[in-house]
Amino acid sequence: MTIGDAPLLRPRRSAPDANGILVRSPYPLASLAIGIGAVLVITVVGFFLGTVDIGLARALNALHTGALGSFTDGVYHAISPAPALVVTIVVTAVTWVVQRNVRPAAAFAGVVAITWVPSAIVKEIVHRARPDVAVLPHPFPVQPDPGYPSGHTVFMVAFTIAICWVLRDTRWHRVAVVLGTVAVVVVWFSVTIDAVHYPTDALASVAWALAVAPAARVLWVDLLMPRLPWLRPAKPVTR
């Protein structure tokens, strides 16, 4: 689909593997090092946070009233693991159909998964408790799993980064950046106003995804996908 000479959903470059998410990283080792370092630092920091921001958690939870409370509850449920997985599968399928190429679709799904799933492992390792419902003005139903980092927030940031890479050379890129940023902010406030996470849980999740997503892209798209027969590039992609 085009308007004039500019593409809406397909990249401006004509090469079959020219989608932005497939362009090889110019600094692969740096991306991997930053990602690994961020995982280690964020994990270690989690052991020392305790209830350091319980005051801010209570203040934000005090906003959980009326329409705002209903909205934040809805956001929290809308990107719970099952809906988030469905959204990822749908966007992966749409990317495959529109691009007429499985590689950008597989790249998108892989980046989201490799960024998102390990955060659940760290959550179990750190095992930071969620805010104590006994001290909250508007407590959310008790969640059984630990809270650091926030899987909801990691997913939203990872999804935004990956879709922005997919749309990097289309008319939709700026729209994706703006809407994705708004979505991340909305999710951050939703999980903290619901007080299912401490503010530092959600902040660490944003840092996690920003640092880990580029490393996940290098690991999956640059290193692993070329080794799989059905995901090998037609020719090297460089910028």
Short mmCIF file of C-alpha atoms in Angstrom, two decimals:
data_model
loop_
_atom_site.label_atom_id
_atom_site.label_comp_id
_atom_site.label_asym_id
_atom_site.label_seq_id
_atom_site.Cartn_x
_atom_site.Cartn_y
_atom_site.Cartn_z
CA MET A 1 0.00 0.00 0.00
CA THR A 2 1.40 3.40 -0.94
CA ILE A 3 0.53 7.06 -0.96
CA GLY A 4 2.27 8.73 -3.86
CA ASP A 5 5.78 7.30 -3.92
CA ALA A 6 6.04 6.55 -0.18
CA PRO A 7 5.17 3.24 1.43
CA LEU A 8 2.74 2.85 4.29
CA LEU A 9 3.67 -0.58 5.59
CA ARG A 10 6.46 -1.83 3.35
CA PRO A 11 10.01 -0.51 3.69
CA ARG A 12 11.36 2.10 1.28
CA ARG A 13 14.23 -0.17 0.31
CA SER A 14 13.43 -2.76 -2.33
CA ALA A 15 15.52 -5.65 -0.97
CA PRO A 16 13.35 -8.49 0.35
CA ASP A 17 15.11 -8.42 3.73
CA ALA A 18 15.32 -4.65 4.05
CA ASN A 19 12.90 -4.33 6.96
CA GLY A 20 14.37 -2.23 9.77
CA ILE A 21 14.31 -4.98 12.38
CA LEU A 22 16.50 -7.15 10.12
CA VAL A 23 19.31 -4.61 9.68
CA ARG A 24 22.43 -5.96 11.38
CA SER A 25 23.63 -4.10 14.44
CA PRO A 26 26.83 -2.08 13.84
CA TYR A 27 27.82 -2.74 17.48
CA PRO A 28 26.74 -6.30 18.28
CA LEU A 29 29.24 -6.94 21.08
CA ALA A 30 28.37 -3.66 22.79
CA SER A 31 24.64 -4.45 22.56
CA LEU A 32 25.17 -7.89 24.07
CA ALA A 33 27.44 -6.56 26.81
CA ILE A 34 24.97 -3.82 27.76
CA GLY A 35 22.10 -6.28 27.83
CA ILE A 36 23.94 -8.82 29.99
CA GLY A 37 25.25 -6.10 32.28
CA ALA A 38 21.78 -4.63 32.70
CA VAL A 39 20.31 -8.01 33.63
CA LEU A 40 22.99 -8.52 36.27
CA VAL A 41 22.70 -5.02 37.74
CA ILE A 42 18.89 -4.97 37.77
CA THR A 43 18.84 -8.41 39.40
CA VAL A 44 21.30 -7.43 42.14
CA VAL A 45 19.56 -4.11 42.82
CA GLY A 46 16.29 -5.95 43.30
CA PHE A 47 17.62 -7.75 46.38
CA PHE A 48 18.19 -4.43 48.18
CA LEU A 49 15.01 -2.48 47.40
CA GLY A 50 12.76 -3.93 50.08
CA THR A 51 9.96 -1.44 50.80
CA VAL A 52 12.01 1.67 50.01
CA ASP A 53 9.22 3.23 47.94
CA ILE A 54 6.15 2.07 49.88
CA GLY A 55 5.26 5.73 50.55
CA LEU A 56 5.13 6.52 46.85
CA ALA A 57 3.23 3.28 46.20
CA ARG A 58 0.58 4.33 48.73
CA ALA A 59 0.35 7.84 47.26
CA LEU A 60 -0.19 6.51 43.77
CA ASN A 61 -2.69 3.92 44.97
CA ALA A 62 -4.70 6.73 46.56
CA LEU A 63 -5.53 7.80 42.98
CA HIS A 64 -7.28 4.47 42.37
CA THR A 65 -10.83 5.80 42.50
CA GLY A 66 -13.76 6.14 40.10
CA ALA A 67 -13.10 6.09 36.37
CA LEU A 68 -9.31 6.22 36.77
CA GLY A 69 -9.34 3.13 38.97
CA SER A 70 -11.54 1.26 36.50
CA PHE A 71 -9.26 2.29 33.64
CA THR A 72 -6.04 1.15 35.35
CA ASP A 73 -7.69 -2.16 36.30
CA GLY A 74 -8.67 -2.63 32.66
CA VAL A 75 -5.15 -1.89 31.43
CA TYR A 76 -3.67 -4.37 33.89
CA HIS A 77 -6.00 -7.14 32.77
CA ALA A 78 -5.68 -6.25 29.06
CA ILE A 79 -1.94 -6.96 28.97
CA SER A 80 -1.84 -9.87 31.36
CA PRO A 81 0.25 -12.76 29.96
CA ALA A 82 -2.53 -14.48 27.98
CA PRO A 83 -3.85 -11.33 26.18
CA ALA A 84 -0.27 -10.13 25.64
CA LEU A 85 0.62 -13.44 23.99
CA VAL A 86 -2.45 -13.23 21.74
CA VAL A 87 -1.58 -9.66 20.71
CA THR A 88 1.99 -10.71 19.91
CA ILE A 89 0.79 -13.61 17.77
CA VAL A 90 -1.68 -11.40 15.89
CA VAL A 91 0.90 -8.69 15.17
CA THR A 92 3.39 -11.36 14.09
CA ALA A 93 0.85 -12.78 11.64
CA VAL A 94 -0.07 -9.34 10.27
CA THR A 95 3.61 -8.50 9.80
CA TRP A 96 4.15 -11.74 7.89
CA VAL A 97 1.16 -11.10 5.60
CA VAL A 98 1.91 -7.43 4.94
CA GLN A 99 5.65 -7.88 4.43
CA ARG A 100 5.16 -11.11 2.46
CA ASN A 101 8.22 -12.35 4.30
CA VAL A 102 8.38 -14.53 7.41
CA ARG A 103 11.71 -13.09 8.58
CA PRO A 104 10.54 -9.69 9.94
CA ALA A 105 7.59 -11.44 11.58
CA ALA A 106 9.86 -14.00 13.23
CA ALA A 107 12.27 -11.25 14.22
CA PHE A 108 9.48 -9.26 15.88
CA ALA A 109 8.17 -12.24 17.84
CA GLY A 110 11.65 -13.34 18.88
CA VAL A 111 12.71 -9.92 20.13
CA VAL A 112 9.56 -9.57 22.22
CA ALA A 113 9.88 -13.08 23.66
CA ILE A 114 13.60 -12.99 24.44
CA THR A 115 13.24 -9.60 26.12
CA TRP A 116 10.08 -10.47 28.05
CA VAL A 117 10.35 -14.10 29.19
CA PRO A 118 13.69 -13.89 31.11
CA SER A 119 12.23 -11.14 33.30
CA ALA A 120 9.88 -13.76 34.77
CA ILE A 121 12.91 -15.85 35.75
CA VAL A 122 14.55 -12.89 37.48
CA LYS A 123 11.25 -12.19 39.22
CA GLU A 124 11.42 -15.63 40.85
CA ILE A 125 15.11 -15.25 41.71
CA VAL A 126 14.75 -11.85 43.40
CA HIS A 127 11.34 -12.70 44.89
CA ARG A 128 10.54 -9.17 45.96
CA ALA A 129 7.09 -9.05 47.52
CA ARG A 130 4.42 -6.82 46.03
CA PRO A 131 3.16 -3.83 48.04
CA ASP A 132 1.43 -4.96 51.24
CA VAL A 133 -2.32 -4.73 50.65
CA ALA A 134 -2.82 -4.10 54.38
CA VAL A 135 -1.29 -0.62 54.11
CA LEU A 136 -2.85 0.41 50.79
CA PRO A 137 -5.92 2.66 50.60
CA HIS A 138 -7.36 0.81 47.58
CA PRO A 139 -5.75 -2.64 47.48
CA PHE A 140 -5.89 -4.76 44.33
CA PRO A 141 -6.67 -8.48 44.76
CA VAL A 142 -3.54 -10.21 46.04
CA GLN A 143 -1.27 -11.43 43.24
CA PRO A 144 0.46 -14.75 44.02
CA ASP A 145 3.77 -14.14 42.26
CA PRO A 146 6.61 -11.74 43.17
CA GLY A 147 6.63 -8.23 41.69
CA TYR A 148 10.17 -7.33 40.55
CA PRO A 149 10.44 -6.63 37.66
CA SER A 150 6.96 -5.96 36.28
CA GLY A 151 6.23 -8.37 33.45
CA HIS A 152 3.43 -6.13 32.17
CA THR A 153 5.83 -3.19 31.82
CA VAL A 154 8.63 -5.25 30.29
CA PHE A 155 6.20 -6.59 27.70
CA MET A 156 4.86 -3.16 26.77
CA VAL A 157 8.32 -1.64 26.32
CA ALA A 158 9.63 -4.68 24.41
CA PHE A 159 6.55 -4.70 22.16
CA THR A 160 6.95 -0.98 21.45
CA ILE A 161 10.63 -1.27 20.60
CA ALA A 162 10.09 -4.27 18.33
CA ILE A 163 7.16 -2.75 16.43
CA CYS A 164 9.07 0.52 15.99
CA TRP A 165 11.93 -1.45 14.43
CA VAL A 166 9.52 -3.25 12.09
CA LEU A 167 7.98 0.07 11.02
CA ARG A 168 11.23 2.04 10.97
CA ASP A 169 11.17 2.75 7.23
CA THR A 170 7.46 3.32 6.81
CA ARG A 171 5.09 6.22 7.29
CA TRP A 172 3.88 4.59 10.49
CA HIS A 173 7.20 4.79 12.35
CA ARG A 174 6.62 8.13 14.07
CA VAL A 175 3.07 7.12 14.95
CA ALA A 176 4.38 3.89 16.47
CA VAL A 177 7.00 5.78 18.51
CA VAL A 178 4.46 8.27 19.87
CA LEU A 179 1.70 5.75 20.59
CA GLY A 180 4.17 3.24 22.00
CA THR A 181 5.64 5.83 24.36
CA VAL A 182 2.15 6.81 25.52
CA ALA A 183 1.29 3.14 26.04
CA VAL A 184 4.40 2.58 28.16
CA VAL A 185 3.58 5.59 30.35
CA VAL A 186 -0.02 4.40 30.71
CA VAL A 187 1.09 0.91 31.73
CA TRP A 188 3.65 2.30 34.20
CA PHE A 189 1.00 4.37 35.94
CA SER A 190 -1.58 1.60 35.74
CA VAL A 191 0.51 -1.01 37.55
CA THR A 192 1.60 1.54 40.16
CA ILE A 193 -1.84 3.10 40.72
CA ASP A 194 -3.26 -0.41 41.10
CA ALA A 195 -0.26 -0.96 43.44
CA VAL A 196 0.32 -4.42 42.04
CA HIS A 197 3.91 -3.23 41.68
CA TYR A 198 6.14 -0.79 43.47
CA PRO A 199 7.14 2.20 41.30
CA THR A 200 10.71 0.85 41.33
CA ASP A 201 9.44 -2.49 39.97
CA ALA A 202 8.01 -0.71 36.94
CA LEU A 203 11.01 1.62 36.55
CA ALA A 204 13.42 -1.33 36.59
CA SER A 205 11.25 -3.00 33.95
CA VAL A 206 11.58 -0.04 31.59
CA ALA A 207 15.36 -0.08 32.06
CA TRP A 208 15.40 -3.85 31.52
CA ALA A 209 13.56 -3.72 28.20
CA LEU A 210 15.52 -0.73 26.86
CA ALA A 211 18.81 -2.50 27.55
CA VAL A 212 17.84 -6.11 26.79
CA ALA A 213 15.83 -5.61 23.56
CA PRO A 214 18.87 -4.59 21.44
CA ALA A 215 20.81 -7.56 22.82
CA ALA A 216 17.85 -9.84 22.13
CA ARG A 217 17.71 -8.56 18.54
CA VAL A 218 21.43 -9.27 18.02
CA LEU A 219 21.18 -12.72 19.56
CA TRP A 220 18.04 -13.77 17.68
CA VAL A 221 18.12 -11.88 14.37
CA ASP A 222 21.86 -11.55 13.69
CA LEU A 223 23.18 -14.76 15.24
CA LEU A 224 20.46 -17.41 15.45
CA MET A 225 18.00 -16.77 12.62
CA PRO A 226 20.68 -17.11 9.87
CA ARG A 227 21.41 -20.61 11.21
CA LEU A 228 17.82 -21.75 10.69
CA PRO A 229 17.13 -22.85 7.09
CA TRP A 230 13.65 -21.32 6.91
CA LEU A 231 14.79 -18.01 8.42
CA ARG A 232 18.03 -17.37 6.55
CA PRO A 233 18.26 -14.00 4.79
CA ALA A 234 18.09 -13.80 1.01
CA LYS A 235 21.24 -11.71 1.21
CA PRO A 236 23.10 -9.78 3.94
CA VAL A 237 21.25 -6.71 5.19
CA THR A 238 23.33 -3.68 6.15
CA ARG A 239 22.69 0.00 6.44
#
